[in-house]
Tab-separated table of C-alpha atoms in Angstrom:
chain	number	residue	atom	x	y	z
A	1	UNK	CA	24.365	-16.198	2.824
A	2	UNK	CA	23.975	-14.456	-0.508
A	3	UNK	CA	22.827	-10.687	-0.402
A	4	UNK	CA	18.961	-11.110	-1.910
A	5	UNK	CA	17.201	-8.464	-4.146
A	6	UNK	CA	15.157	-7.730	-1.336
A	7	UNK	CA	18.202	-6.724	0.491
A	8	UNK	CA	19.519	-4.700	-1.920
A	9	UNK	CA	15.928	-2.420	-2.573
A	10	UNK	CA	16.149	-1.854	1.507
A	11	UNK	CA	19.341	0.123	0.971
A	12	UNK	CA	17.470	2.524	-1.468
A	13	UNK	CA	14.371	2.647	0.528
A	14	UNK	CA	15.188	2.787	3.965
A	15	UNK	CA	15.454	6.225	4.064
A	16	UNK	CA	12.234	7.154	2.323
A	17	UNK	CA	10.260	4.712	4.760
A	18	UNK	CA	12.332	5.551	8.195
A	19	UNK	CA	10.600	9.165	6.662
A	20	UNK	CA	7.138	7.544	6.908
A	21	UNK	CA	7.590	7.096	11.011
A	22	UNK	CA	8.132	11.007	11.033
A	23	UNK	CA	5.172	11.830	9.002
A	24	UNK	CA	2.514	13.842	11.024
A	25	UNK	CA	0.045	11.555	10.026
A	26	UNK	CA	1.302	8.298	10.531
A	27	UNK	CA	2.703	9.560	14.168
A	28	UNK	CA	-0.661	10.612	15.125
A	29	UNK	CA	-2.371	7.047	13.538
A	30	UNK	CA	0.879	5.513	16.518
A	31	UNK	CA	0.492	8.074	18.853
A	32	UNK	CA	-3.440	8.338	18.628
A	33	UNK	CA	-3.962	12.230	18.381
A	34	UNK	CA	-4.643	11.937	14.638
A	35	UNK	CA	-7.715	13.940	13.801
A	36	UNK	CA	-10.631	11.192	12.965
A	37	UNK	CA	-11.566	13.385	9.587
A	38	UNK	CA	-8.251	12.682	8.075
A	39	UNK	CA	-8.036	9.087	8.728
A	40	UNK	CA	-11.688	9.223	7.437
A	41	UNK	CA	-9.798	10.529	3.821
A	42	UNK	CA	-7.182	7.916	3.881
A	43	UNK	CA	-9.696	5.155	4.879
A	44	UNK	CA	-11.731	6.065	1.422
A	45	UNK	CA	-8.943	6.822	-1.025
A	46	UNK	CA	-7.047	3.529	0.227
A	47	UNK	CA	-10.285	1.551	-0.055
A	48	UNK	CA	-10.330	2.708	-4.120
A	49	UNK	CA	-6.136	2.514	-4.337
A	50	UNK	CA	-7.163	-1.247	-2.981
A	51	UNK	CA	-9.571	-2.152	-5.649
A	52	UNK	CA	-6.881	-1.326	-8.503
A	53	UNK	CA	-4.558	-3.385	-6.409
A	54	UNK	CA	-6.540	-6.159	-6.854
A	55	UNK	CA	-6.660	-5.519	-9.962
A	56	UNK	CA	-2.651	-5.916	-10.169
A	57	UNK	CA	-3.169	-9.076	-8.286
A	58	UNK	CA	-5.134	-10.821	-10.621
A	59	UNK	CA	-2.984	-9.105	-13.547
A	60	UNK	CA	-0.042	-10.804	-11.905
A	61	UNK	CA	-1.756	-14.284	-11.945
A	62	UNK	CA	-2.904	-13.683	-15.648
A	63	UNK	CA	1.127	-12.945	-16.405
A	64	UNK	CA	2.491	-15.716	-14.234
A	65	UNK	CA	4.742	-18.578	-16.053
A	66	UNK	CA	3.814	-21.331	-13.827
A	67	UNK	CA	1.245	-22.391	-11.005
A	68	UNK	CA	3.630	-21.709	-7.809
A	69	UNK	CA	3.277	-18.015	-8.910
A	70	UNK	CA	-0.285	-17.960	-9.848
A	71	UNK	CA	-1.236	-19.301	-6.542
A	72	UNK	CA	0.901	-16.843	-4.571
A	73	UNK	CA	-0.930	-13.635	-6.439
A	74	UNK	CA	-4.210	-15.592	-6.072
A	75	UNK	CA	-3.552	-15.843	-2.350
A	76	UNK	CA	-2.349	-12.300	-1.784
A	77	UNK	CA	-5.767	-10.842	-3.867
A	78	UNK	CA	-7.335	-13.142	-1.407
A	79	UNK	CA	-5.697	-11.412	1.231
A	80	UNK	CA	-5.969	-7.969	0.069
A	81	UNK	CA	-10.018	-8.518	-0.808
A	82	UNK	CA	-10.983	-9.870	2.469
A	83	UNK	CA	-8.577	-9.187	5.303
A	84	UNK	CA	-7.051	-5.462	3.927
A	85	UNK	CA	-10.533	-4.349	2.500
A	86	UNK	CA	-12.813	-5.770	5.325
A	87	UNK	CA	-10.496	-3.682	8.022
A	88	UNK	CA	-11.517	-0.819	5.595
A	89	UNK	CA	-15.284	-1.688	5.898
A	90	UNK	CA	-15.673	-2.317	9.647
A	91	UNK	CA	-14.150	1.047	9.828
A	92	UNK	CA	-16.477	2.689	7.989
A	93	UNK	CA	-18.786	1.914	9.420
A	94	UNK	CA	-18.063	3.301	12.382
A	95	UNK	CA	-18.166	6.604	10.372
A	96	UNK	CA	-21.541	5.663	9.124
A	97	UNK	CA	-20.135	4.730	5.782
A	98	UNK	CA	-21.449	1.863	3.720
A	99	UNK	CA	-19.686	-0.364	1.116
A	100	UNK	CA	-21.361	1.239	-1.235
A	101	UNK	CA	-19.903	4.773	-0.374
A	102	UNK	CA	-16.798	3.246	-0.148
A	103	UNK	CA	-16.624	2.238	-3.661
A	104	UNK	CA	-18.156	5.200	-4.804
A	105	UNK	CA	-15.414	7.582	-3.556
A	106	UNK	CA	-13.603	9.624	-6.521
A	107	UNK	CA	-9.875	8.742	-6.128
A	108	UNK	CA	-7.605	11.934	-5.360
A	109	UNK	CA	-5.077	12.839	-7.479
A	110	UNK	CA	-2.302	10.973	-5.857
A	111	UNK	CA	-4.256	8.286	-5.960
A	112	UNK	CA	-5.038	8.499	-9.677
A	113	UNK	CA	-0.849	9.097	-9.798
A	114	UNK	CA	-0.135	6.403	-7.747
A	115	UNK	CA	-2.800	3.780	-9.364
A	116	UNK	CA	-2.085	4.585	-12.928
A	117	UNK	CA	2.187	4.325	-12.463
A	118	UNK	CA	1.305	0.371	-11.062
A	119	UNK	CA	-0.863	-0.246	-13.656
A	120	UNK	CA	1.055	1.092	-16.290
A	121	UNK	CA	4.483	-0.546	-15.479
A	122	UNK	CA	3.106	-4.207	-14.664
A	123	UNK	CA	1.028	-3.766	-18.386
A	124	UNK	CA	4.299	-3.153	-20.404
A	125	UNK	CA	6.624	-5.919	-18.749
A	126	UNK	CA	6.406	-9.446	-17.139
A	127	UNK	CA	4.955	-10.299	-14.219
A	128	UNK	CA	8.294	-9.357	-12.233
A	129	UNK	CA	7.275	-5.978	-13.015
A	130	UNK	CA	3.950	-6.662	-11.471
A	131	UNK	CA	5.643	-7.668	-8.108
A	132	UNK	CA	8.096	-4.558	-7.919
A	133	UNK	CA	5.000	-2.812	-8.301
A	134	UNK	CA	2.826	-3.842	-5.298
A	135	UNK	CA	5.563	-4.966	-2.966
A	136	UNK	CA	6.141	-1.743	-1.829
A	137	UNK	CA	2.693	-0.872	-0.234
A	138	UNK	CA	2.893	-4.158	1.165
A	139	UNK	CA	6.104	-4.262	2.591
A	140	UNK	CA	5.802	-0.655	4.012
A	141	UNK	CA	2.650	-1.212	5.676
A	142	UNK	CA	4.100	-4.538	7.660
A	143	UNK	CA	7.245	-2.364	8.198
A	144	UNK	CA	5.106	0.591	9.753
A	145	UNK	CA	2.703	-1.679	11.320
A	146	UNK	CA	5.588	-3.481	13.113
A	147	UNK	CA	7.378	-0.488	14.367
A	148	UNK	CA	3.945	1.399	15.305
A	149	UNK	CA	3.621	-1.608	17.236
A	150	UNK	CA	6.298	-1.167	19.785
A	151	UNK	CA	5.225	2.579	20.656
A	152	UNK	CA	3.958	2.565	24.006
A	153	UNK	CA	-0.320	2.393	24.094
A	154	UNK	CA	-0.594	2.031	20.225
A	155	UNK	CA	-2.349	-1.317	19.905
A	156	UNK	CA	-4.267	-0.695	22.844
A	157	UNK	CA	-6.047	3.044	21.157
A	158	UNK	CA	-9.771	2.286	21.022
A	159	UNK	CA	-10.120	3.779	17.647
A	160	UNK	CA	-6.505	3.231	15.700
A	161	UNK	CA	-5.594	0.019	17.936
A	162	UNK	CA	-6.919	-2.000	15.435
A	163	UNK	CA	-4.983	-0.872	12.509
A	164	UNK	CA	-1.739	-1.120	14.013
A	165	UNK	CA	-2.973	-4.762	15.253
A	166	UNK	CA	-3.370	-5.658	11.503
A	167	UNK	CA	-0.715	-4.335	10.026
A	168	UNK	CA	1.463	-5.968	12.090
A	169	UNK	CA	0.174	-9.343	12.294
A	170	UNK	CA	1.662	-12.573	11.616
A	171	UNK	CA	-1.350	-12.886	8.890
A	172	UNK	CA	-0.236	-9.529	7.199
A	173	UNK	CA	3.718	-10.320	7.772
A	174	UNK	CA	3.092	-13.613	5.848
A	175	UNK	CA	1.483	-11.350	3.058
A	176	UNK	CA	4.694	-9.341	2.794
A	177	UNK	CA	7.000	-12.081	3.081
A	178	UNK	CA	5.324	-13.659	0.137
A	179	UNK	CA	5.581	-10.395	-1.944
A	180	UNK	CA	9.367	-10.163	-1.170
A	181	UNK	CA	10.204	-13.873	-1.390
A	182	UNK	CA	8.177	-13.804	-4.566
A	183	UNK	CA	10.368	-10.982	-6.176
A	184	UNK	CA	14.232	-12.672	-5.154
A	185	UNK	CA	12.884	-15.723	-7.279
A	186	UNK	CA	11.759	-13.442	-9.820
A	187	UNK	CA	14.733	-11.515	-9.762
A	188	UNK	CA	17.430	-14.372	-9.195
A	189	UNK	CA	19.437	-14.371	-12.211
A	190	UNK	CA	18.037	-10.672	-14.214
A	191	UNK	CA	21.065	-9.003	-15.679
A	192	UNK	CA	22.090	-6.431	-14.220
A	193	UNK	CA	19.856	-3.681	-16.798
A	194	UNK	CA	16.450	-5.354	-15.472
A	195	UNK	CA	17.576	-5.297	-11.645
A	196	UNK	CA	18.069	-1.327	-12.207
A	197	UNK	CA	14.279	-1.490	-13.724
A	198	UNK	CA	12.611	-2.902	-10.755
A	199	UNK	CA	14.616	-1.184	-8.366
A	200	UNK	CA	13.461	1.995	-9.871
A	201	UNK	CA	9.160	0.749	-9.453
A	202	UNK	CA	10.485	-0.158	-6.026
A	203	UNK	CA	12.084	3.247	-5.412
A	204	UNK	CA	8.823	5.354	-7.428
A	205	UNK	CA	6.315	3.191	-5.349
A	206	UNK	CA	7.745	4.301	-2.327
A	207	UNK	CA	7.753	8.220	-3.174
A	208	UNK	CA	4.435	7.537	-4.006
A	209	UNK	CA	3.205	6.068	-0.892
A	210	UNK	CA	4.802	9.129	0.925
A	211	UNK	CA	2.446	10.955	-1.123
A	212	UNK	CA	-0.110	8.951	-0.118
A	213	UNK	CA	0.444	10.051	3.433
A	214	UNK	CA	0.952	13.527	2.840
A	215	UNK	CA	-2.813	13.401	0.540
A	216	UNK	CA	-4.359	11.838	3.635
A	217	UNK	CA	-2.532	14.770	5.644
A	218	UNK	CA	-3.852	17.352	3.631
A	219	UNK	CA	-7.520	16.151	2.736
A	220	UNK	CA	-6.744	16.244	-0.789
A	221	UNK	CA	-8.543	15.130	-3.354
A	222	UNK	CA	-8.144	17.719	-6.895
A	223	UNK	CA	-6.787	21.234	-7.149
A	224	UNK	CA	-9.471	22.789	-8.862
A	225	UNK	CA	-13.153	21.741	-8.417
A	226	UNK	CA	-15.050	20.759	-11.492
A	227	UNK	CA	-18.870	21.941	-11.525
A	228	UNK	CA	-21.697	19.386	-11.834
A	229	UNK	CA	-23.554	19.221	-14.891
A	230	UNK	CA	-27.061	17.977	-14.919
A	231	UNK	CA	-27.856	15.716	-17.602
């Protein structure tokens, strides 16, 4: 069997996501020591990194070429929208937090970073740039969720059980499979100048979702606090 695209992006990413298992944050989400105010950050600036995802979704489906493709972006903004986003919600509200607040939440400046990169790249080029540019968050999430998953107690945590369950589920697998089967068609006969391309979103996503992990870490949100101006 023919080495895939797919394939050949794990080579230059394996490293960077092996990296995500070591994190402090995603060992304590596996492990179940990590402090509830932190996952409280990620859970809010994932919720808006999730709406602008969708937004690449249905970008994807505007940019497709024929209906096979459409219907595979529809179904994954399905997937993100309901399944991804409602995880986010019953969450919340364990914190107290309503939809509302959800969506009201100022992104962070990796989150800003990370949005704007997606947007940007899938605007200027096809839709194949619009898969490089999600199938990283996808793919990494299954691939955490999945390892997570074979740590002793994690699916069982009261709190972070849940999360792990998701992520690793045969419903969320499917979701990644389609993002990764979706980009070997797209990619399946790109000369060799375009490959590099998408490799490189591939490779830029995945620094950015480290960052991701290291703003939920750190609480961050901006470096310098802006004052509030009544109007």
């Amino acid at each position: 069997m023919s080495e895939q695209f797919t394939d050949r992006l794990w080579k230059r990413v394996k490293t960077i996501w092996n990296s995500y298992l070591e994190h402090s944050f995603v060992k304590g989400l596996g492990e179940g020591w990590l402090e509830q105010e932190k996952f409280k950050h990620w859970l809010k600036q994932d919720y808006v990194y999730l709406v602008e995802y969708s937004r690449l979704m249905a970008l994807g489906s505007a940019k497709s070429n024929d209906l096979k493709t459409m219907t595979t972006f529809a179904n994954l903004l399905h997937g993100t929208l309901n399944m991804e986003m409602d995880l986010h919600r019953q969450y919340a509200s364990k914190f107290g937090i309503t939809p509302e607040e959800l969506e009201e939440t100022d992104a962070a400046s990796t989150t800003t970073a990370y949005t704007s990169y997606m947007l940007n790249v899938s605007q200027r080029g096809g839709v194949e740039n619009v898969v490089a540019s999600v199938l990283a968050c996808a793919w990494s999430y299954n691939f955490i969720g999945k390892a997570l998953a074979t740590w002793p107690g994690s699916k069982d945590h009261e709190f972070y059980g849940h999360w792990v369950e998701m992520y690793s589920s045969d419903e969320f697998t499917e979701l990644a499979e389609d993002c990764k089967k979706l980009m070997n068609e797209l990619a399946d006969g790109k000369p060799e100048r375009e490959l590099v391309e998408l490799e490189e979103i591939v490779v830029k996503t995945s620094l950015l979702e480290y960052m991701f992990w290291d703003m939920a870490e750190n609480l961050e949100e901006w470096p310098i606090k802006v004052e509030e101006v009544t109007r």
